[in-house]
Amino acid sequence: MVDSFSSAMTDDREYRTVNVSRFSSADLFCLTITLIWGANMSLTKDALTEFTPMGFNGLRMLLAGLLLLGATGLLAGKIQVELRDLKKMVALGLIGNTIYQIFFIHGLDLTKAGNVGLLLSSGTIFTALLSHFLKHEVLKKIVWVGIALSMTGVILILTESSDLSFGGGTLKGDLMILMAAACWSVYTVYSKPLLAHYSPLQLTAYTIFSGSVFLFLISLPWVATEPYRSISLRAYLELAYSFTFAIAVAYVFWFLAVDKIGSTRTAIYGNLVPLTALFFAAVLLGEEITSFQILGGIFIFAGIYLTRLGRDPDAPAAIRRRQY
């Protein structure tokens, strides 16, 4: 018992040293997510010229849920979850994958494109406050400075957009996007304790599948009337990218990162999404990148660096119980 405890403490010290001073695999997961989601914005925007928003959302979420559930069954051998945890997962699925998607898709329809990235980035603040309030994480002052710098970078990038405006005719949409950001923060923070008992793949599969079933039923009128025969192969490939990479793969990576480095440090990487979206918009859609937007990117990277320096990592996942 003493040897096991000493070994765990040694692993914990090594984990803390490595994660604070070095670029970890969790940071790589986060950067990969920002690239996947950045590309997804341009690809989804193109796909929505042929799909209806609710039809596209309903299909991609259900397909992602089925894909993840199948992968979990193959890798784990059986799908097993305790009843009390199942109730929590269904609730989180409703918040993070049904309600979030409804607020997001309708908010996107009612507000300006520039507003969406900025308002979703406010989820970083919601996540930090919620994690701090629930005592999941103790945040030092330097972390708050990093969050502020990162948010400043987002503002610098998005103020370059001629579409950026608040209030007036966009107020309803702006509020919906804020609600979507809050839903995502609740989903992230309240999912973290479940990672002590379930792998990121299992947790992602259960919450996405439960949420996607409800979303699909709500979206059924649009799904049933999509003009499938006239939809191009390109749009179908964009749908495949969206449910495979932007949902299934990215969500698993997200919870792998939350498990290793905590909710706040993972959430701060979300502020890179407007920057990567800008890059892919330039490559795929021919949009111009300005020096002001490059400066915003520098602020974002500086903010991420400070959050990496300023928070104490959680206990290593290796010494937690796993059901994979």
XYZ file of C-alpha atoms in Angstrom:
324
model
C 0.000 0.000 0.000
C 2.802 2.416 0.956
C 4.774 1.540 -2.168
C 1.683 2.093 -4.334
C 0.989 5.435 -2.706
C 4.624 6.516 -3.079
C 4.588 5.467 -6.713
C 1.401 7.461 -7.343
C 2.912 10.510 -5.650
C 6.064 10.147 -7.756
C 3.964 9.874 -10.921
C 2.025 12.949 -9.825
C 5.193 15.009 -9.275
C 6.566 13.929 -12.639
C 3.239 14.758 -14.280
C 3.184 18.211 -12.778
C 6.750 18.947 -13.888
C 6.172 17.750 -17.430
C 2.809 19.417 -17.930
C 3.774 22.833 -16.621
C 7.135 23.131 -18.354
C 6.610 21.245 -21.607
C 4.222 21.070 -24.502
C 2.101 17.993 -23.736
C 0.018 15.613 -25.813
C -3.078 17.352 -24.402
C -1.897 20.647 -25.897
C -1.461 18.872 -29.225
C -5.031 17.555 -28.968
C -6.253 21.115 -28.353
C -4.371 22.536 -31.336
C -5.713 19.750 -33.555
C -9.255 20.602 -32.431
C -8.801 24.254 -33.380
C -7.663 23.235 -36.873
C -10.570 20.810 -37.309
C -13.156 23.340 -36.114
C -11.575 26.196 -38.046
C -11.874 24.239 -41.304
C -15.351 23.066 -40.373
C -16.716 26.630 -40.336
C -15.890 27.189 -44.015
C -16.955 23.688 -45.074
C -20.243 23.867 -43.171
C -20.975 27.322 -44.552
C -20.641 25.863 -48.046
C -22.741 22.781 -47.209
C -25.575 24.947 -45.883
C -26.106 26.340 -49.374
C -27.629 22.904 -50.158
C -28.787 21.594 -46.761
C -31.165 23.324 -44.358
C -29.437 24.251 -41.062
C -31.648 22.011 -38.886
C -31.528 19.146 -41.381
C -27.727 19.313 -41.562
C -27.420 19.518 -37.768
C -29.832 16.670 -37.123
C -28.062 14.355 -39.564
C -24.492 15.136 -38.533
C -25.145 14.751 -34.797
C -26.978 11.433 -35.148
C -24.320 10.018 -37.501
C -21.564 11.163 -35.117
C -23.384 9.547 -32.177
C -23.772 6.230 -34.001
C -20.124 6.306 -35.119
C -18.883 6.912 -31.569
C -21.191 4.313 -30.058
C -19.959 1.734 -32.578
C -16.308 2.607 -31.913
C -16.873 2.323 -28.153
C -18.517 -1.082 -28.545
C -15.639 -2.378 -30.696
C -12.846 -1.066 -28.463
C -14.426 -1.719 -25.074
C -16.051 -5.028 -26.024
C -19.252 -4.040 -24.242
C -21.164 -0.873 -23.520
C -21.674 -0.606 -19.781
C -22.595 2.400 -17.666
C -24.018 2.753 -14.166
C -27.632 3.962 -13.986
C -26.859 7.082 -11.939
C -24.087 8.022 -14.376
C -26.361 7.326 -17.335
C -28.834 9.894 -16.016
C -26.028 12.464 -15.747
C -24.821 11.669 -19.265
C -28.295 12.037 -20.751
C -28.664 15.410 -18.993
C -25.253 16.527 -20.272
C -26.133 15.263 -23.755
C -29.272 17.397 -23.725
C -27.355 20.493 -22.585
C -24.192 20.096 -24.659
C -25.539 18.481 -27.814
C -29.247 19.266 -28.119
C -29.856 22.658 -26.511
C -26.411 23.932 -27.531
C -26.932 23.012 -31.181
C -30.419 24.584 -31.272
C -29.175 27.858 -29.764
C -26.119 27.837 -32.048
C -27.839 27.170 -35.370
C -30.660 29.667 -34.771
C -28.281 32.245 -33.289
C -26.062 31.913 -36.348
C -29.105 32.535 -38.522
C -30.144 35.678 -36.595
C -26.837 37.461 -35.999
C -23.712 38.455 -37.899
C -20.971 35.929 -38.641
C -18.365 38.054 -36.834
C -20.458 38.121 -33.677
C -20.599 34.330 -33.444
C -16.879 33.658 -32.995
C -16.495 36.404 -30.410
C -19.527 35.428 -28.376
C -18.664 31.713 -28.412
C -15.200 32.605 -27.158
C -16.844 34.020 -24.055
C -17.286 30.378 -23.097
C -13.679 30.557 -21.867
C -14.783 32.950 -19.136
C -17.889 30.895 -18.312
C -15.767 27.739 -18.009
C -13.167 29.380 -15.780
C -15.795 30.889 -13.483
C -17.783 27.655 -13.233
C -14.672 25.536 -12.600
C -13.534 27.999 -9.951
C -16.976 28.195 -8.305
C -17.333 24.392 -8.180
C -13.738 24.111 -6.862
C -12.710 21.835 -9.719
C -9.714 24.071 -10.344
C -7.820 26.754 -8.419
C -6.906 29.539 -10.825
C -4.003 31.877 -10.180
C -4.000 35.532 -11.159
C -1.765 34.840 -14.135
C -4.438 32.534 -15.579
C -6.958 35.368 -15.525
C -4.384 37.607 -17.242
C -3.954 34.892 -19.880
C -7.715 34.657 -20.406
C -7.939 38.442 -20.759
C -5.087 38.514 -23.291
C -6.636 35.699 -25.299
C -10.051 37.382 -25.355
C -8.357 40.633 -26.450
C -6.831 38.732 -29.349
C -10.234 37.425 -30.383
C -11.656 40.941 -30.286
C -8.766 42.267 -32.408
C -9.377 39.571 -35.028
C -13.113 39.977 -35.206
C -13.258 43.769 -35.159
C -11.662 43.573 -38.593
C -14.875 41.978 -39.834
C -17.267 44.417 -41.424
C -20.061 42.157 -40.163
C -19.251 42.775 -36.495
C -22.117 44.577 -34.731
C -24.215 44.081 -31.605
C -27.732 44.977 -30.566
C -30.470 46.182 -32.850
C -31.702 43.523 -35.196
C -29.002 41.038 -34.077
C -29.699 41.157 -30.327
C -31.868 38.019 -30.287
C -29.236 36.055 -32.180
C -26.437 37.428 -29.976
C -28.245 36.245 -26.850
C -28.762 32.797 -28.369
C -25.045 32.465 -29.114
C -24.245 33.518 -25.536
C -26.615 30.823 -24.287
C -24.870 28.317 -26.573
C -21.493 29.309 -25.068
C -22.905 28.860 -21.551
C -24.297 25.411 -22.476
C -20.908 24.305 -23.795
C -19.208 25.456 -20.577
C -21.686 23.531 -18.413
C -21.181 20.470 -20.633
C -17.387 20.695 -20.297
C -17.153 21.381 -16.561
C -19.812 18.931 -15.357
C -18.434 16.178 -17.592
C -15.032 16.307 -15.933
C -15.904 14.287 -12.771
C -17.251 11.467 -14.970
C -13.801 11.127 -16.546
C -12.636 9.528 -13.294
C -14.775 6.500 -14.174
C -15.153 6.519 -17.967
C -12.718 7.017 -20.822
C -13.032 10.165 -22.977
C -14.282 7.946 -25.831
C -17.022 6.413 -23.685
C -18.126 9.732 -22.215
C -18.211 11.403 -25.621
C -20.137 8.511 -27.182
C -22.797 8.369 -24.472
C -23.397 12.118 -24.231
C -23.376 12.769 -27.982
C -25.619 9.811 -28.796
C -28.186 10.727 -26.128
C -28.208 14.361 -27.199
C -28.253 13.541 -30.905
C -31.387 11.377 -30.592
C -33.341 14.295 -29.125
C -31.907 16.702 -31.712
C -32.725 14.329 -34.572
C -36.349 14.019 -33.443
C -36.640 17.823 -33.271
C -34.978 18.152 -36.703
C -37.050 15.385 -38.312
C -39.365 17.733 -40.302
C -36.308 19.263 -42.016
C -34.441 15.935 -42.363
C -37.473 14.362 -44.051
C -37.808 17.124 -46.658
C -34.150 17.591 -47.706
C -33.733 17.339 -51.528
C -31.221 14.490 -51.223
C -31.055 13.643 -54.941
C -30.121 17.169 -55.925
C -27.491 17.637 -53.191
C -23.969 17.518 -54.626
C -21.218 15.032 -53.714
C -19.195 17.958 -52.342
C -21.917 18.810 -49.838
C -22.167 15.155 -48.745
C -18.381 15.049 -48.236
C -18.641 18.214 -46.155
C -21.346 16.554 -44.059
C -19.060 13.517 -43.635
C -16.187 15.731 -42.522
C -18.449 17.517 -40.064
C -19.825 14.450 -38.271
C -16.574 12.433 -38.439
C -13.921 15.018 -37.579
C -15.667 18.148 -36.243
C -17.943 16.135 -33.928
C -16.709 12.564 -33.303
C -12.927 13.022 -33.378
C -12.806 16.584 -32.025
C -15.095 15.859 -29.071
C -13.002 12.832 -28.034
C -9.845 14.964 -28.240
C -11.613 17.674 -26.218
C -12.352 15.338 -23.312
C -8.893 13.770 -23.517
C -7.531 17.284 -22.969
C -10.023 18.080 -20.178
C -8.995 14.847 -18.453
C -5.293 15.698 -18.632
C -5.079 19.479 -18.173
C -8.460 20.585 -16.826
C -11.440 22.519 -18.158
C -10.012 26.048 -18.137
C -6.739 25.335 -19.891
C -8.595 23.320 -22.539
C -11.248 26.011 -23.008
C -8.664 28.751 -23.606
C -7.657 26.984 -26.831
C -11.171 27.658 -28.098
C -10.046 31.245 -28.613
C -7.771 29.984 -31.394
C -10.755 28.831 -33.461
C -11.505 32.299 -34.922
C -7.842 32.486 -35.963
C -7.790 29.058 -37.625
C -11.170 29.780 -39.189
C -9.645 32.948 -40.629
C -6.779 30.933 -42.115
C -9.050 28.356 -43.753
C -11.380 31.093 -45.004
C -8.364 32.649 -46.722
C -7.273 29.320 -48.238
C -10.698 27.921 -49.134
C -12.730 31.074 -49.726
C -10.028 33.578 -50.720
C -10.670 36.008 -47.833
C -7.884 38.463 -46.896
C -5.903 38.256 -43.627
C -4.827 41.646 -42.247
C -1.929 42.690 -39.993
C -4.469 43.580 -37.278
C -5.700 40.001 -37.299
C -2.134 38.658 -37.081
C -1.629 40.853 -33.989
C -4.766 39.297 -32.520
C -3.241 35.852 -33.059
C -0.142 36.888 -31.127
C -2.324 37.968 -28.182
C -4.146 34.631 -28.260
C -0.920 32.599 -28.198
C 0.412 34.775 -25.362
C -2.774 34.144 -23.385
C -2.517 30.381 -23.890
C 1.118 30.422 -22.768
C 0.231 32.241 -19.544
C -2.575 29.808 -18.727
C -0.119 26.924 -19.190
C 2.308 28.524 -16.755
C -0.255 29.627 -14.216
C -2.379 26.618 -13.321
C -1.579 23.524 -11.278
C -2.297 20.408 -13.350
C -4.758 17.854 -12.102
C -3.694 14.441 -10.839
C -2.447 12.205 -13.668
C -5.026 10.176 -15.486
C -2.760 7.135 -15.131
C -3.533 6.789 -11.407
C -7.324 7.049 -11.884
C -9.664 4.122 -12.382
C -10.457 3.486 -16.037
C -13.177 1.559 -17.844
C -12.026 1.584 -21.453
